[in-house]
Amino acid sequence: MSAVSDRLPTFPWDKLEPYKATAAAHPGGIVDLSVGTPVDPVPELVQKALVAAADSPGYPTVWGTPELRDAITGWVERRLGARDITHRHVLPIVGSKELVAWLPTQLGLGPGDKVAYPRLAYPTYEVGARLARADYVAYDDPTELDPTDLKLLWLNSPSNPTGRVLSKDELTRTVAWAREHGILLFSDECYIELGWEADPVSVMHPDVNGGSYYGIVSVHSLSKRSNLAGYRAAFLAGDPAVLGDLLQIRKHGGMMTSAPTQAAAVAALSDDTHVREQRERYAARRTALRDALLKHGFRIEHSEASLYLWATRDESCWATVSHLADLGILVAPGDFYGEAGENFVRVALTATDERVAAAVDRLA
């Protein structure tokens, strides 16, 4: 076991504990804007679907129920603009982080193979490569990478942590480049329903992929759009050949989404009203925090989508973390997401209205 854990970096969030203690000691209590975990209630229709499926004594299937696959294919066509999506084009997964961490291993990658991901990125892309003993490389423009031995290319739009959205032209160019070099492209689109100053586009859109899903897979999650982080409900959509292989591997590994969670996901994917309502909550919090940070002397870059503000005072991210912790506000240091984030902090919108109001008051 030590041989496996030795491949991994230090878990970054452990470094934040002293600052969390400082923030928690504030007379008004901590305002935790560090981890982007939902705090609002699970939609009632989803809770009811979960309860109705609670009597599920048998094993669920890895591929999901036909009802779940119908719900996923319907959402992919309705929301992403994809065409001719069948059950073979989709695959439920047990939360998106599990997929990101174990995908290189499930693809059979190893020493000598390369995994590429954005310069500023969710750290689990690197973790996945390390677990597989594969090499890894960060990029600014993926089409400038050396394609030699590059087997897996990660895109992330909208980005975690920056909230940057890749344009349709950027996506189209990257998909074409990956196909030209025989590189499998996975696009992490878990924040696609949360565009503010931009309208995120999926690699599943025919304007991007030319009507073919060859060599591309998109990753989606119900954690943020439906407040289901505690349910571990996510799915893949894309190349049937890739998903077919993953399905067989995941059957052997017993990677099954629980039956009640599958029923809840059907309800969540079949209803757009609760998504609009949650977006409105986040939009109001975003406006309040953005205005307060700007008045406090911060500069905000990108942040046109997702659940975060990518903010800087042009100083070490840890100096900023310390400054805000003294105000009882906890944020994530930018260097958690790569050296390029060393002067930024990531400010999550995932706090209650009352806590966001407290942060605004303290920043004033």
Coordinates of C-alpha atoms in Angstrom, one line a residue:
M1 CA 0.0 0.0 0.0
S2 CA 2.8 2.4 0.7
A3 CA 4.1 1.9 -2.8
V4 CA 0.8 3.3 -4.1
S5 CA 0.5 6.1 -1.7
D6 CA 4.1 7.1 -2.3
R7 CA 3.1 7.9 -5.9
L8 CA 0.7 10.6 -4.8
P9 CA 1.4 14.2 -3.8
T10 CA 0.7 15.6 -0.4
F11 CA -3.1 16.0 0.0
P12 CA -3.3 19.7 -0.5
W13 CA -6.3 20.5 1.7
D14 CA -4.4 19.4 4.8
K15 CA -2.2 22.5 4.3
L16 CA -5.3 24.7 4.9
E17 CA -6.1 23.4 8.4
P18 CA -4.2 26.2 10.3
Y19 CA -6.0 28.9 8.3
K20 CA -9.3 27.1 8.9
A21 CA -8.7 27.3 12.6
T22 CA -8.0 31.0 12.4
A23 CA -11.1 31.7 10.4
A24 CA -13.2 29.5 12.8
A25 CA -12.0 31.7 15.7
H26 CA -13.7 34.8 14.3
P27 CA -16.4 36.1 16.6
G28 CA -18.9 35.8 13.8
G29 CA -17.9 32.3 12.9
I30 CA -16.2 31.0 9.8
V31 CA -17.4 31.7 6.2
D32 CA -16.1 28.7 4.3
L33 CA -15.6 29.5 0.7
S34 CA -12.8 27.0 0.1
V35 CA -14.3 23.7 -1.0
G36 CA -17.1 24.0 -3.6
T37 CA -19.5 21.7 -1.8
P38 CA -23.2 22.4 -2.2
V39 CA -25.1 23.7 0.9
D40 CA -28.6 24.1 -0.5
P41 CA -31.3 21.4 -0.1
V42 CA -31.6 18.5 -2.5
P43 CA -34.6 19.2 -4.7
E44 CA -37.8 17.7 -3.2
L45 CA -38.6 15.7 -6.4
V46 CA -35.1 14.1 -6.2
Q47 CA -35.5 13.2 -2.5
K48 CA -38.9 11.6 -3.2
A49 CA -37.4 9.5 -6.1
L50 CA -34.7 8.3 -3.8
V51 CA -37.1 7.3 -1.0
A52 CA -39.4 5.6 -3.5
A53 CA -36.5 3.4 -4.6
A54 CA -35.2 2.7 -1.1
D55 CA -36.4 -0.9 -1.2
S56 CA -33.7 -2.1 -3.6
P57 CA -32.3 -5.3 -2.2
G58 CA -30.7 -6.5 -5.4
Y59 CA -27.5 -5.5 -7.1
P60 CA -27.8 -2.5 -9.5
T61 CA -26.3 -2.7 -12.9
V62 CA -23.1 -0.8 -13.9
W63 CA -24.7 0.4 -17.1
G64 CA -27.7 1.7 -15.1
T65 CA -31.4 1.1 -15.6
P66 CA -32.9 1.7 -19.0
E67 CA -34.8 4.6 -17.4
L68 CA -31.5 6.2 -16.3
R69 CA -30.0 5.8 -19.8
D70 CA -33.1 7.3 -21.3
A71 CA -32.8 10.3 -18.9
I72 CA -29.1 10.8 -19.7
T73 CA -29.6 10.5 -23.5
G74 CA -32.5 12.9 -23.4
W75 CA -30.5 15.4 -21.4
V76 CA -27.4 15.2 -23.6
E77 CA -29.6 15.9 -26.7
R78 CA -31.7 18.6 -25.0
R79 CA -29.0 20.4 -23.1
L80 CA -25.8 19.8 -25.1
G81 CA -27.3 19.9 -28.6
A82 CA -26.0 16.4 -29.4
R83 CA -27.7 14.3 -32.1
D84 CA -28.5 10.6 -32.4
I85 CA -27.5 9.7 -28.9
T86 CA -28.3 6.1 -28.0
H87 CA -27.7 4.0 -24.8
R88 CA -24.4 3.0 -26.2
H89 CA -23.3 6.6 -26.1
V90 CA -23.7 7.0 -22.3
L91 CA -22.4 5.4 -19.1
P92 CA -23.3 6.2 -15.5
I93 CA -20.3 6.6 -13.1
V94 CA -19.9 6.9 -9.3
G95 CA -19.2 10.6 -9.1
S96 CA -16.9 12.3 -11.5
K97 CA -13.8 12.4 -9.2
E98 CA -13.7 8.6 -9.2
L99 CA -13.6 8.5 -12.9
V100 CA -10.9 11.2 -13.2
A101 CA -8.7 9.4 -10.7
W102 CA -9.0 5.9 -12.2
L103 CA -9.5 6.6 -15.9
P104 CA -5.8 6.2 -16.9
T105 CA -5.7 2.9 -15.1
Q106 CA -8.9 1.7 -16.7
L107 CA -7.6 2.7 -20.1
G108 CA -4.5 0.5 -19.5
L109 CA -2.0 3.4 -19.5
G110 CA 1.3 3.1 -17.8
P111 CA 5.0 4.0 -17.8
G112 CA 5.9 5.8 -21.1
D113 CA 2.3 6.9 -21.8
K114 CA 1.5 10.6 -21.3
V115 CA -1.6 12.3 -19.8
A116 CA -2.1 16.0 -20.5
Y117 CA -4.2 18.5 -18.6
P118 CA -4.5 22.3 -18.3
R119 CA -1.7 24.3 -16.6
L120 CA -4.3 25.4 -14.0
A121 CA -6.3 22.4 -13.2
Y122 CA -8.2 20.2 -10.8
P123 CA -5.3 18.2 -9.1
T124 CA -7.0 14.8 -9.7
Y125 CA -6.0 14.8 -13.3
E126 CA -2.4 14.5 -12.2
V127 CA -3.3 12.0 -9.5
G128 CA -5.0 9.7 -12.1
A129 CA -1.8 9.7 -14.1
R130 CA 0.3 9.0 -11.0
L131 CA -1.9 6.1 -10.0
A132 CA -1.4 4.5 -13.4
R133 CA 2.4 5.2 -13.3
A134 CA 1.9 7.2 -16.5
D135 CA 3.8 10.4 -17.3
Y136 CA 1.9 13.7 -17.2
V137 CA 2.3 17.2 -18.7
A138 CA 0.5 20.5 -18.2
Y139 CA -0.4 22.7 -21.1
D140 CA -1.4 26.2 -22.0
D141 CA -2.6 25.3 -25.6
P142 CA -3.1 21.6 -26.1
T143 CA -2.4 21.8 -29.8
E144 CA 1.1 22.9 -29.0
L145 CA 1.9 19.6 -27.1
D146 CA 4.3 17.0 -28.5
P147 CA 1.8 14.2 -29.4
T148 CA 4.4 11.5 -29.1
D149 CA 3.2 8.9 -26.5
L150 CA 0.3 11.2 -25.6
K151 CA -2.6 8.9 -25.0
L152 CA -5.1 10.9 -22.9
L153 CA -5.9 14.6 -23.3
W154 CA -8.1 16.3 -20.6
L155 CA -10.0 19.4 -21.4
N156 CA -11.9 21.3 -18.7
S157 CA -14.5 23.9 -19.7
P158 CA -15.8 25.6 -17.7
S159 CA -12.6 25.4 -15.7
N160 CA -12.0 24.5 -12.1
P161 CA -10.5 26.7 -10.7
T162 CA -10.5 29.7 -13.0
G163 CA -14.1 29.5 -14.5
R164 CA -12.6 30.0 -18.0
V165 CA -14.8 28.8 -20.9
L166 CA -13.2 27.5 -24.0
S167 CA -14.8 28.9 -27.2
K168 CA -16.4 26.8 -29.8
D169 CA -13.5 27.5 -32.1
E170 CA -11.0 26.4 -29.5
L171 CA -12.9 23.2 -28.9
T172 CA -13.2 22.4 -32.6
R173 CA -9.5 23.0 -33.2
T174 CA -8.5 20.8 -30.3
V175 CA -10.9 17.9 -31.2
A176 CA -9.5 18.0 -34.8
W177 CA -5.9 18.0 -33.5
A178 CA -6.5 15.1 -31.1
R179 CA -8.1 13.0 -33.8
E180 CA -5.3 13.8 -36.2
H181 CA -2.8 12.4 -33.7
G182 CA -4.9 9.5 -32.5
I183 CA -5.2 10.9 -29.0
L184 CA -8.3 10.1 -26.8
L185 CA -9.9 13.3 -25.6
F186 CA -11.9 13.5 -22.4
S187 CA -13.7 16.8 -21.7
D188 CA -14.6 17.6 -18.1
E189 CA -17.8 19.6 -18.4
C190 CA -19.2 19.3 -14.9
Y191 CA -19.9 23.0 -14.6
I192 CA -21.5 23.4 -18.0
E193 CA -24.9 24.4 -16.6
L194 CA -23.3 27.3 -14.7
G195 CA -22.3 29.9 -17.4
W196 CA -22.6 33.5 -16.3
E197 CA -20.8 35.7 -18.8
A198 CA -20.3 33.0 -21.4
D199 CA -22.5 30.1 -22.7
P200 CA -20.3 27.0 -22.4
V201 CA -20.4 24.6 -25.4
S202 CA -19.8 20.8 -25.1
V203 CA -17.5 18.7 -27.3
M204 CA -20.7 16.7 -27.9
H205 CA -22.1 19.6 -30.0
P206 CA -22.1 18.8 -33.8
D207 CA -20.5 22.2 -34.6
V208 CA -17.5 21.0 -32.5
N209 CA -17.2 17.3 -33.4
G210 CA -18.6 17.4 -37.0
G211 CA -21.4 15.0 -36.1
S212 CA -19.1 12.2 -35.0
Y213 CA -18.3 11.1 -31.5
Y214 CA -15.1 9.2 -32.5
G215 CA -12.3 9.7 -30.0
I216 CA -14.2 12.0 -27.6
V217 CA -16.0 11.6 -24.3
S218 CA -17.6 14.3 -22.1
V219 CA -17.9 14.0 -18.3
H220 CA -20.9 15.4 -16.5
S221 CA -22.0 15.5 -12.8
L222 CA -25.2 16.1 -10.9
S223 CA -23.3 17.4 -7.9
K224 CA -23.4 21.1 -8.6
R225 CA -26.5 21.5 -10.9
S226 CA -28.8 19.5 -8.6
N227 CA -27.0 19.7 -5.2
L228 CA -26.3 15.9 -5.3
A229 CA -22.6 15.9 -4.3
G230 CA -23.6 13.5 -1.5
Y231 CA -25.3 11.1 -3.9
R232 CA -22.2 10.5 -6.1
A233 CA -24.1 10.7 -9.4
A234 CA -22.4 11.4 -12.7
F235 CA -22.1 10.1 -16.2
L236 CA -20.1 9.9 -19.4
A237 CA -21.3 10.6 -23.0
G238 CA -19.4 10.1 -26.2
D239 CA -17.6 7.5 -28.3
P240 CA -19.5 4.1 -27.9
A241 CA -16.3 2.1 -28.5
V242 CA -14.5 3.8 -25.6
L243 CA -17.6 3.6 -23.3
G244 CA -18.1 0.0 -24.2
D245 CA -14.6 -1.0 -23.1
L246 CA -15.0 1.1 -19.9
L247 CA -18.3 -0.6 -19.2
Q248 CA -16.7 -4.1 -19.3
I249 CA -13.9 -3.0 -17.0
R250 CA -16.2 -1.4 -14.6
K251 CA -18.4 -4.5 -14.5
H252 CA -15.4 -6.5 -13.3
G253 CA -14.6 -3.8 -10.8
G254 CA -18.1 -3.6 -9.4
M255 CA -18.3 0.2 -10.0
M256 CA -22.0 0.5 -9.6
T257 CA -24.1 3.6 -8.8
S258 CA -26.6 2.5 -6.1
A259 CA -30.1 1.8 -7.3
P260 CA -31.8 4.6 -5.2
T261 CA -29.2 7.0 -6.6
Q262 CA -30.0 5.9 -10.1
A263 CA -33.7 6.6 -9.5
A264 CA -32.8 10.0 -8.1
A265 CA -30.6 10.9 -11.1
V266 CA -33.6 10.1 -13.4
A267 CA -35.7 12.6 -11.5
A268 CA -32.9 15.2 -11.5
L269 CA -32.1 14.9 -15.2
S270 CA -35.8 15.0 -16.2
D271 CA -36.4 18.4 -14.6
D272 CA -34.9 21.7 -15.5
T273 CA -36.9 23.9 -13.1
H274 CA -34.8 23.1 -10.0
V275 CA -31.6 23.9 -12.1
R276 CA -32.9 27.3 -13.0
E277 CA -33.8 28.0 -9.4
Q278 CA -30.3 26.9 -8.1
R279 CA -28.6 29.0 -10.8
E280 CA -30.5 32.1 -9.5
R281 CA -29.2 31.4 -6.0
Y282 CA -25.6 31.1 -7.2
A283 CA -26.0 34.2 -9.5
A284 CA -27.0 36.4 -6.5
R285 CA -24.2 35.1 -4.4
R286 CA -21.7 35.6 -7.2
T287 CA -22.8 39.2 -7.7
A288 CA -22.5 40.0 -4.0
L289 CA -19.1 38.3 -3.5
R290 CA -17.6 39.7 -6.8
D291 CA -18.6 43.3 -5.9
A292 CA -17.3 42.9 -2.4
L293 CA -13.9 41.5 -3.5
L294 CA -13.4 44.2 -6.1
K295 CA -14.1 46.9 -3.6
H296 CA -11.7 45.2 -1.2
G297 CA -8.9 45.6 -3.8
F298 CA -9.0 42.3 -5.6
R299 CA -8.8 41.7 -9.3
I300 CA -10.9 38.9 -10.8
E301 CA -9.8 37.0 -13.9
H302 CA -11.8 34.7 -16.1
S303 CA -14.6 33.5 -13.8
E304 CA -17.2 33.7 -16.6
A305 CA -18.7 30.4 -15.5
S306 CA -18.6 27.7 -12.8
L307 CA -19.0 28.1 -9.0
Y308 CA -15.8 30.1 -8.3
L309 CA -14.2 33.5 -8.5
W310 CA -10.5 33.4 -9.5
A311 CA -9.2 36.4 -7.5
T312 CA -5.9 38.1 -6.8
R313 CA -4.3 40.9 -4.9
D314 CA -1.0 40.4 -6.8
E315 CA 0.7 38.7 -3.8
S316 CA 1.4 35.2 -2.7
C317 CA -1.8 33.1 -2.5
W318 CA -0.9 32.1 1.1
A319 CA -0.7 35.8 2.1
T320 CA -4.2 36.3 0.7
V321 CA -5.4 33.2 2.5
S322 CA -4.0 34.4 5.7
H323 CA -5.5 37.9 5.3
L324 CA -9.0 36.5 4.6
A325 CA -8.7 34.0 7.4
D326 CA -8.2 36.9 9.8
L327 CA -11.6 38.2 8.6
G328 CA -13.1 34.7 9.3
I329 CA -13.2 33.9 5.5
L330 CA -11.6 30.7 4.2
V331 CA -10.7 30.4 0.6
A332 CA -8.5 27.9 -1.5
P333 CA -5.0 28.9 -2.4
G334 CA -4.4 29.0 -6.1
D335 CA -1.2 26.9 -6.0
F336 CA -3.4 23.9 -5.2
Y337 CA -4.2 24.0 -8.9
G338 CA -0.7 24.4 -10.2
E339 CA 2.3 26.8 -9.9
A340 CA 0.6 29.3 -12.3
G341 CA -2.0 29.9 -9.5
E342 CA 0.5 31.0 -6.9
N343 CA -0.8 34.6 -6.8
F344 CA -4.5 33.7 -6.9
V345 CA -7.2 32.3 -4.6
R346 CA -10.3 30.4 -5.6
V347 CA -13.4 31.8 -3.9
A348 CA -16.4 29.4 -4.0
L349 CA -20.0 30.5 -4.3
T350 CA -21.2 27.5 -2.2
A351 CA -22.2 29.1 1.1
T352 CA -25.6 30.0 2.4
D353 CA -27.0 33.4 1.7
E354 CA -26.5 34.3 5.4
R355 CA -22.8 33.3 5.3
V356 CA -22.2 35.1 2.0
A357 CA -23.8 38.3 3.5
A358 CA -21.4 37.9 6.5
A359 CA -18.4 37.7 4.1
V360 CA -19.6 40.8 2.2
D361 CA -19.9 42.7 5.5
R362 CA -16.4 41.7 6.6
L363 CA -14.8 42.6 3.2
A364 CA -16.4 46.0 3.5

